[in-house]
Structure formats: structure tokens, C-alpha cells
Coordinates of C-alpha atoms in Angstrom, one line a residue:
F1 CA -13.7 -9.6 4.0
N2 CA -16.9 -10.4 5.8
T3 CA -15.4 -9.5 9.1
P4 CA -15.8 -5.7 9.0
P5 CA -13.2 -4.8 11.7
F6 CA -10.5 -6.8 9.9
R7 CA -11.5 -5.4 6.5
A8 CA -11.6 -1.8 7.8
G9 CA -8.2 -2.3 9.4
I10 CA -6.6 -3.7 6.2
L11 CA -8.0 -0.8 4.1
S12 CA -6.8 1.8 6.5
I13 CA -3.1 0.8 6.5
P14 CA -1.1 3.9 5.6
D15 CA 1.6 4.2 3.1
C16 CA 0.9 0.7 1.6
P17 CA 2.2 1.0 -2.0
T18 CA -0.1 0.3 -4.8
V19 CA 2.8 -1.3 -6.7
P20 CA 5.2 -2.6 -3.9
A21 CA 8.9 -2.7 -4.6
D22 CA 10.4 -3.7 -1.3
G23 CA 9.3 -7.3 -0.7
V24 CA 6.7 -10.0 -0.8
D25 CA 5.2 -9.0 2.6
W26 CA 4.1 -5.5 1.5
D27 CA 3.0 -7.1 -1.8
V28 CA 0.5 -9.3 0.1
L29 CA -0.9 -6.3 2.1
S30 CA -1.2 -4.1 -1.0
Q31 CA -2.9 -6.8 -3.0
L32 CA -5.2 -7.6 0.0
Q33 CA -6.1 -3.9 0.1
M34 CA -6.9 -3.9 -3.6
L35 CA -8.9 -7.2 -3.3
F36 CA -11.0 -6.0 -0.4
G37 CA -11.6 -2.6 -2.0
T38 CA -12.6 -4.2 -5.3
M39 CA -14.9 -6.7 -3.6
Q40 CA -16.6 -3.8 -1.8
E41 CA -16.9 -1.3 -4.7
T42 CA -17.0 -3.2 -7.9
L43 CA -20.1 -3.3 -10.1
L44 CA -19.0 -6.5 -11.7
R45 CA -20.6 -9.8 -10.7
S46 CA -17.3 -11.3 -9.5
V47 CA -13.7 -10.3 -8.8
D48 CA -10.6 -11.8 -10.3
T49 CA -8.2 -12.9 -7.5
I50 CA -5.2 -13.9 -9.7
C51 CA -3.0 -10.8 -8.8
F52 CA -3.5 -11.5 -5.1
C53 CA -2.8 -15.3 -5.5
R54 CA 0.4 -14.6 -7.4
T55 CA 1.9 -12.7 -4.4
L56 CA 1.5 -15.8 -2.1
R57 CA 4.7 -17.8 -1.3
D58 CA 5.3 -21.0 0.6
F59 CA 7.7 -21.3 3.5
E60 CA 10.6 -21.6 1.2
G61 CA 9.7 -18.4 -0.7
H62 CA 8.4 -20.2 -3.8
A63 CA 5.2 -19.1 -5.5
I64 CA 2.3 -21.5 -4.6
N65 CA 1.0 -23.8 -7.2
L66 CA -2.3 -22.2 -8.2
G67 CA -3.5 -25.4 -9.9
Q68 CA -3.2 -27.4 -6.7
Q69 CA -5.9 -27.3 -4.0
M70 CA -4.6 -26.2 -0.7
D71 CA -6.2 -27.0 2.7
A72 CA -8.4 -24.1 3.6
N73 CA -7.3 -24.0 7.3
E74 CA -3.7 -24.2 6.3
F75 CA -4.1 -21.5 3.7
N76 CA -5.9 -19.2 6.2
N77 CA -3.2 -19.6 8.9
T78 CA -0.4 -19.1 6.3
L79 CA -2.0 -15.9 5.0
L80 CA -2.6 -14.5 8.5
D81 CA 1.0 -15.3 9.4
K82 CA 2.2 -13.3 6.4
V83 CA -0.1 -10.5 7.2
E84 CA 1.3 -10.5 10.8
T85 CA 4.8 -10.3 9.4
A86 CA 3.9 -7.5 7.0
L87 CA 2.2 -5.5 9.8
K88 CA 5.6 -5.0 11.5
K89 CA 6.1 -2.3 8.9
A90 CA 2.8 -0.7 10.0
P91 CA 3.2 -0.4 13.8
S92 CA -0.1 1.6 14.1
H93 CA -1.9 -1.6 13.0
K94 CA 0.0 -4.2 15.0
D95 CA -3.1 -5.3 16.9
L96 CA -5.2 -5.8 13.8
L97 CA -5.0 -9.6 13.9
K98 CA -6.3 -9.7 17.4
V99 CA -9.7 -9.9 15.6
F100 CA -8.9 -13.6 15.0
Q101 CA -6.0 -14.2 17.4
G102 CA -6.4 -15.9 20.8
S103 CA -4.1 -17.9 23.0
L104 CA -4.0 -21.5 24.2
V105 CA -2.3 -22.8 27.2
T106 CA -0.9 -26.4 27.4
Q107 CA -1.1 -27.4 31.0
I108 CA 0.5 -30.4 32.9
V109 CA -1.5 -30.9 36.1
C110 CA 0.0 -32.9 38.9
K111 CA -2.5 -35.5 40.2
E112 CA -0.9 -35.6 43.7
N113 CA -1.4 -31.9 44.0
P114 CA -3.6 -30.3 41.4
K115 CA -2.3 -26.8 42.3
H116 CA 1.0 -27.8 40.8
I117 CA 0.5 -26.8 37.2
S118 CA 3.1 -26.3 34.5
S119 CA 1.9 -24.0 31.6
R120 CA 3.0 -23.1 28.2
E121 CA 1.1 -20.4 26.2
E122 CA 0.9 -20.0 22.4
T123 CA -1.2 -17.9 20.1
F124 CA -3.6 -19.3 17.5
F125 CA -5.7 -18.1 14.6
S126 CA -7.9 -21.3 14.5
A127 CA -8.4 -24.1 17.0
S128 CA -8.4 -27.6 15.4
L129 CA -10.9 -30.1 16.9
E130 CA -10.8 -33.9 16.6
I131 CA -14.3 -34.8 15.4
K132 CA -13.8 -38.6 14.7
N133 CA -16.5 -40.5 16.6
K134 CA -17.8 -37.2 18.0
K135 CA -21.5 -36.4 17.7
N136 CA -21.0 -32.6 17.9
I137 CA -18.4 -30.0 18.5
V138 CA -19.2 -29.8 22.2
E139 CA -17.9 -33.4 22.6
A140 CA -14.9 -32.3 20.5
L141 CA -14.2 -29.4 22.8
N142 CA -14.6 -31.5 25.9
L143 CA -12.0 -33.9 24.5
Y144 CA -9.8 -30.8 23.8
V145 CA -9.7 -29.9 27.5
E146 CA -9.9 -33.4 28.9
G147 CA -6.4 -34.1 27.8
E148 CA -4.3 -37.3 28.3
T149 CA -3.0 -39.1 31.4
L150 CA 0.8 -39.3 31.9
N151 CA 1.5 -42.4 33.9
G152 CA 3.7 -45.5 34.0
D153 CA 6.8 -45.1 32.0
N154 CA 5.4 -41.8 30.8
Q155 CA 5.1 -40.1 34.2
Y156 CA 5.8 -36.4 34.6
H157 CA 8.6 -35.1 36.8
C158 CA 7.0 -32.4 39.0
S159 CA 9.6 -29.9 40.0
Q160 CA 7.4 -28.8 43.0
C161 CA 7.0 -32.3 44.3
G162 CA 10.6 -33.2 43.4
K163 CA 9.7 -36.6 41.9
K164 CA 7.9 -38.3 39.0
V165 CA 4.1 -38.3 39.4
D166 CA 1.0 -39.2 37.4
A167 CA -0.3 -36.1 35.7
V168 CA -2.8 -34.9 33.1
R169 CA -1.7 -32.9 30.0
R170 CA -4.5 -30.8 28.5
A171 CA -5.1 -27.6 26.5
C172 CA -7.5 -24.8 27.3
F173 CA -8.1 -21.2 26.2
Q174 CA -6.2 -18.4 27.9
T175 CA -7.7 -15.6 25.8
L176 CA -10.6 -15.7 23.4
P177 CA -10.7 -13.6 20.1
P178 CA -13.7 -11.6 18.9
T179 CA -14.0 -14.0 16.0
L180 CA -13.3 -17.6 16.9
L181 CA -12.4 -20.0 14.1
L182 CA -12.9 -23.7 14.9
H183 CA -11.3 -26.1 12.4
L184 CA -13.0 -29.5 12.2
K185 CA -10.3 -32.1 11.4
R186 CA -12.0 -34.1 8.6
F187 CA -8.8 -35.4 7.0
E188 CA -6.7 -38.1 8.5
F189 CA -3.8 -40.2 7.2
Q190 CA -4.4 -44.0 7.0
M191 CA -1.3 -46.0 7.7
D192 CA -2.6 -49.2 6.2
S193 CA -3.4 -47.6 2.8
M194 CA -0.8 -44.8 3.1
R195 CA -3.2 -42.2 1.9
N196 CA -5.4 -39.4 3.3
L197 CA -9.0 -40.1 4.0
K198 CA -11.9 -37.7 4.5
L199 CA -14.3 -38.2 7.5
N200 CA -17.8 -37.5 6.3
D201 CA -19.4 -38.6 9.5
A202 CA -22.1 -36.3 11.0
C203 CA -20.8 -33.7 13.4
E204 CA -23.4 -31.1 14.6
F205 CA -22.6 -27.6 15.8
P206 CA -24.9 -25.1 17.7
M207 CA -26.0 -21.6 16.6
T208 CA -24.7 -20.3 20.0
L209 CA -21.7 -21.5 21.9
D210 CA -20.6 -20.8 25.5
M211 CA -16.8 -21.2 25.8
I212 CA -16.5 -20.6 29.6
N213 CA -15.9 -24.4 30.3
Y214 CA -12.9 -24.5 28.0
T215 CA -11.0 -21.5 29.4
V216 CA -8.3 -21.5 32.1
E217 CA -10.6 -19.7 34.5
G218 CA -13.5 -22.0 33.7
M219 CA -11.4 -25.1 34.3
S220 CA -10.1 -23.7 37.6
N221 CA -13.7 -22.9 38.8
K222 CA -14.8 -26.4 37.8
E223 CA -12.0 -27.9 40.0
G224 CA -13.1 -25.9 43.1
D225 CA -11.6 -22.4 42.8
D226 CA -14.0 -19.7 43.7
N227 CA -12.1 -16.8 42.0
P228 CA -14.3 -14.3 40.2
L229 CA -14.3 -14.5 36.4
P230 CA -11.9 -11.9 34.8
H231 CA -14.4 -11.1 32.0
P232 CA -18.1 -10.4 31.7
A233 CA -20.5 -13.1 30.6
W234 CA -20.8 -11.8 27.0
Y235 CA -17.0 -12.4 26.6
Y236 CA -17.5 -16.2 26.6
H237 CA -20.7 -16.2 24.5
Y238 CA -20.5 -16.7 20.8
E239 CA -22.9 -16.8 17.9
L240 CA -22.4 -18.7 14.6
A241 CA -21.5 -16.2 11.9
G242 CA -20.2 -18.3 9.0
V243 CA -19.3 -21.8 7.8
V244 CA -16.7 -22.9 5.3
V245 CA -17.8 -26.1 3.6
H246 CA -15.7 -28.7 1.8
T247 CA -17.3 -31.0 -0.7
G248 CA -15.4 -33.9 -2.3
T249 CA -12.8 -36.3 -1.1
A250 CA -9.3 -36.0 0.5
D251 CA -7.8 -36.1 -3.0
G252 CA -9.8 -33.1 -4.3
G253 CA -12.9 -31.1 -4.0
H254 CA -14.4 -27.6 -3.7
Y255 CA -14.8 -25.0 -0.9
Y256 CA -17.7 -22.6 -0.5
S257 CA -19.2 -20.9 2.4
F258 CA -22.3 -19.7 4.2
R259 CA -22.4 -16.3 6.0
R260 CA -24.9 -14.4 8.0
E261 CA -25.4 -10.7 7.5
N262 CA -23.1 -8.3 9.3
V263 CA -25.7 -6.1 11.0
P264 CA -28.6 -6.8 13.5
P265 CA -30.9 -8.5 13.5
Y266 CA -28.7 -11.1 11.9
K267 CA -31.6 -12.9 10.3
K268 CA -30.4 -13.2 6.7
W269 CA -27.9 -15.9 5.6
F270 CA -26.2 -16.1 2.3
E271 CA -24.4 -18.8 0.3
L272 CA -21.1 -17.7 -1.3
N273 CA -20.0 -20.1 -4.0
D274 CA -17.5 -18.8 -6.5
T275 CA -19.4 -16.2 -8.6
T276 CA -22.8 -17.1 -7.1
V277 CA -24.1 -15.3 -4.1
R278 CA -27.7 -16.1 -3.0
E279 CA -29.8 -15.8 0.1
M280 CA -30.5 -19.0 1.9
D281 CA -32.7 -20.2 4.7
V282 CA -30.7 -20.7 7.9
K283 CA -32.9 -23.8 8.6
D284 CA -31.0 -25.5 5.7
L285 CA -27.6 -25.3 7.6
P286 CA -27.9 -28.7 9.2
R287 CA -28.6 -30.4 5.9
E288 CA -25.9 -28.5 4.2
C289 CA -23.2 -28.6 6.8
F290 CA -23.5 -31.4 9.4
G291 CA -22.5 -34.2 7.1
G292 CA -23.6 -37.8 7.8
M293 CA -26.0 -40.0 5.7
E294 CA -28.3 -39.0 2.9
Q295 CA -30.6 -40.8 0.5
A296 CA -29.7 -40.5 -3.1
Q297 CA -30.9 -41.9 -6.5
V298 CA -28.2 -43.8 -8.3
W299 CA -28.3 -45.9 -11.5
N300 CA -28.2 -49.6 -10.9
R301 CA -26.7 -51.4 -14.0
E302 CA -28.1 -54.8 -13.1
Q303 CA -31.7 -53.5 -12.6
E304 CA -31.3 -50.9 -15.3
A305 CA -33.1 -48.4 -13.1
Y306 CA -32.5 -45.7 -10.5
V307 CA -32.6 -47.0 -7.0
T308 CA -32.5 -45.3 -3.6
V309 CA -29.4 -45.8 -1.5
N310 CA -28.0 -44.4 1.7
R311 CA -24.6 -42.8 1.4
L312 CA -22.4 -40.4 3.3
K313 CA -22.7 -36.8 2.1
P314 CA -19.6 -35.4 0.4
N315 CA -20.3 -31.9 1.7
N316 CA -19.8 -30.9 5.3
A317 CA -18.5 -28.1 7.5
Y318 CA -14.8 -27.6 7.7
I319 CA -14.2 -24.3 9.4
L320 CA -16.8 -22.6 11.7
F321 CA -16.7 -18.8 12.3
Y322 CA -18.2 -17.8 15.7
Q323 CA -18.6 -14.1 16.5
Q324 CA -18.3 -12.9 20.1
S325 CA -21.5 -11.4 21.5
T326 CA -21.5 -7.7 22.2
P327 CA -22.5 -6.3 25.6
S328 CA -25.7 -5.1 23.9
T329 CA -27.2 -7.4 21.3
D330 CA -29.0 -4.4 19.9
A331 CA -25.9 -2.4 19.2
P332 CA -24.3 -2.8 15.8
S333 CA -20.6 -3.6 15.7
V334 CA -20.0 -0.7 13.3
S335 CA -21.0 2.9 13.5
I336 CA -23.7 4.3 11.2
I337 CA -22.5 7.4 9.4
P338 CA -23.5 9.0 6.1
T339 CA -22.6 6.9 3.1
I340 CA -19.8 8.2 1.0
T341 CA -19.6 6.4 -2.4
P342 CA -18.8 7.3 -6.0
I343 CA -21.8 8.9 -7.6
I344 CA -22.7 7.6 -11.1
S345 CA -25.3 9.5 -13.1
I346 CA -26.9 7.4 -15.8
E347 CA -29.8 8.1 -18.2
Q348 CA -31.5 6.2 -20.9
S349 CA -30.6 7.3 -24.4
K350 CA -33.8 8.2 -26.1
G351 CA -35.1 5.6 -28.5
K352 CA -32.1 3.3 -28.1
G353 CA -32.8 1.7 -24.8
K354 CA -29.1 1.9 -23.8
E355 CA -27.5 3.3 -20.7
K356 CA -25.3 6.3 -21.2
M357 CA -22.9 7.7 -18.6
L358 CA -23.3 11.4 -18.2
D359 CA -21.1 12.2 -15.3
T360 CA -18.8 10.5 -12.8
E361 CA -17.9 12.0 -9.5
I362 CA -15.6 10.1 -7.1
S363 CA -15.9 11.5 -3.6
S364 CA -12.9 11.1 -1.3
P365 CA -13.4 8.7 1.6
P366 CA -13.1 10.1 5.2
P367 CA -9.5 10.3 6.5
L368 CA -8.3 7.0 7.8
V369 CA -4.8 7.7 9.1
S370 CA -3.4 10.8 10.7
T371 CA -0.6 12.6 9.0
S372 CA 1.9 11.2 11.4
S373 CA 0.7 7.6 10.6
A374 CA 0.5 7.1 14.3
T375 CA -3.2 6.9 14.8
I376 CA -5.6 4.7 12.9
A377 CA -9.3 5.5 12.6
P378 CA -10.8 2.8 10.3
T379 CA -14.4 3.7 9.5
C380 CA -17.3 1.5 8.7
W381 CA -20.9 2.4 8.1
V382 CA -24.1 0.6 7.1
Q383 CA -25.8 1.4 3.8
E384 CA -29.5 1.0 3.2
G385 CA -30.2 -2.7 2.8
G386 CA -27.7 -3.7 5.6
V387 CA -24.5 -3.6 3.4
V388 CA -21.5 -2.8 5.5
K389 CA -19.0 -0.5 3.8
C390 CA -15.5 0.5 5.0
S391 CA -13.5 3.5 4.0
L392 CA -10.6 2.8 1.6
P393 CA -7.6 4.7 0.3
E394 CA -8.5 7.2 -2.4
P395 CA -6.0 5.8 -5.0
I396 CA -7.6 2.4 -4.7
L397 CA -11.1 3.9 -4.9
R398 CA -10.2 5.8 -8.0
Q399 CA -8.6 2.8 -9.7
I400 CA -11.7 0.6 -9.0
W401 CA -14.1 3.2 -10.3
V402 CA -12.0 3.6 -13.5
E403 CA -12.8 -0.1 -14.0
N404 CA -16.4 0.5 -13.1
E405 CA -16.7 3.3 -15.6
R406 CA -15.2 1.1 -18.3
F407 CA -17.7 -1.7 -17.4
L408 CA -20.7 0.8 -17.6
R409 CA -19.6 2.1 -20.9
K410 CA -19.4 -1.4 -22.4
K411 CA -22.7 -2.2 -20.9

């Protein structure tokens, strides 16, 4: 939702039925449209997600257990996979997921001749980083591209050399998405106890991130190639835009997030925790997200008093959202156009101190899809106060404002 290009794209999908009748995939898209539209336009403090959650299925087609906590990264990848499948019915939007989708290359590099490289490419929505014993994500990314040595009984057969050779197997980025998701692997399975364990160790992350050293072309240049980079400098430069935090243990816990504003100058940050949304100081991010040790007051039964102890924080970053820099940092990523919103006229009833609705006008949003459904033109604009709005289908807009009107009358 807080990625305007993705939100605008979802809301502009044509012919997405309000009440789907031809399968779960369309159901996910229609409910995602309704959820995004409601989050944007509702006057209520919070939005009920139960209708959207009930459309989700596991790989076997069974409804997911809503009472069981699901790994946030696994949930995100599963949801985007389902959206990708559903978008096959909307060919005009087939590239929508490129907002999050990049590609990784697994390379096997011959040590006898480093120019002999075997490659296998695959797409990703999030890149998972090993953070155990890593001070920061730069060390984790270095491990990502460093790879492992194939030698001894595990030598690699190089078809170009015609024999088995020592080699290095590594992964690097072939293409980078506009929004890069980095998943910090904080859960691991312990063989001795046969249970999952959460890693609460400190792992720092920067506000800006240069990805050039972790790309195919960056690795080639580092190894001596002088080929010009295929992309401009801003393509490799990212700025932190959001953090998903997990607090708790491997057996259970709670997810919430921190997010910066969507328009320049990107100074304001917000905490989004269930029904609570509050502005926060970006200087608090290290304390809230890095993990590691903290001092806490706990009750000591023997001393019958509170004592200060050092302990690992249960709350730490789990998924990082990095936004690709634009060619001009002063240019907003969305166009500023006149705001088109429902107009509600309210006056105070004399002597009663109650609000009374006088008139409700719901204006139609600008056209999003051509009549041939072949061209998409998702529209975003910035309201006063820096709130990004996206156009949405008129039936959804009207349905939401029927609920808003009901809410206002009750109020």
C-alpha cells in the first residue's frame, strides 16, 4: 500500500469483479483492490482485513489458518506469487510486479580460467541474507556474493576446460528492482533441540545503500573487466524507505513496521502498529530495529526488588524496504494533479453540538483504463500534507463512501 506505483497499478486493473465468480486468483486481486481503496479513502481509524485474508490459500488450495502466525517474508512472497498468477488475466498490467521483482544469477566460476562462468538466472521478490555473526547487512551482502569454494571431492566439471576443476559458486544481482526487499534471516532450526530459534543479535543497516558491488557488472569490474556500466549511478543507489519489525520468539510474536513519507523531502517517519499510526523520530530507528543488547528492569525474587540486567532485545528488523533513488532527488515519484475526492458537507446542528450531514457528492476518479483495456494510466497525486492518493474504480469508491456516510451519521 505504501508503495504508490504498486497501489496505483492494483487499483487500475480493469474488469476486476467486485464479487469474483471465476476463481481464487481474481478473488485475491478484487479483495486487494477493495483493501487498498478502503485504506486510502476510509474515515475510520482502522480497516478490517478479514475479507482479504479469507481469499488466501496455501499451495494445496486450502484456506490459510488465520489463527496461526505466518512468517512475514513467506507471506509476502506467497501473496506476490498469487498476484503474479492473477495478472495473467490482465495482460495490460503484466509488468506491475516489476516494482518489487529483480533477478539473481547463480554463477559457478572456474578458478583455472575465471572467464569460464556457468550462470543460472532466477527472479526474486525479496533477497534473504544470512545475518548470524554479521555486524551489519553490508557484511551479509558480502557473504552473499563471496560464495563457496568447490574443491576436492566436490570439484566442478568445467565443460570449457573439459575436466574437473576448483571453482567458486556464488550469487549476484542481474537486475535490481525499484523497491528492493532484503529479508534478514533471524530464524534458524537447531538440530540439537529440534526447534526453531530466533537470532536477536545486533545487525545494523544503513540509511543509504550502494548495490553496485553485488551486481554481475560490479563483480566483473572488480575482477578486472573495464566494461562500462550498463546503468546510470542512481540505478545502484538505494535509500531506506521502510522496516518490518518482529518482536517475540520463534514460537510466536508480533509484526509492525516503520515507514517514511512517500514524497520529498522524505523527512517524516511513521510507526504503523495495528490500529496505531504515529509519527516517530528517525533517530530512534537504531534502537527500535538493530537488535542486540539492552538494559531492563526485572523483578528479582531473592532480593525482592527490581534489578538492572542486560538482555537481548526481542524486537528487531526482519524485512528492509530500500527505494531506488530517482535521477533527480528533487523530483517526486508521482505527479501532482488536482485532488479528486468525495466531498462531504457537514455543519453543526444548532444547540446540539452534533454533526449533521447535509450533502454527499462522490466525484468520479479520472479514467484509469482505456475502453479497449489495452492501455493503463494509473494516476497518483499528492494532497496537502504530503498524502499520496491513487485513482480507484468508481464502484469501489462509491462502496467505500457509503460506509463513510454510515460512519458519519452514527458519529
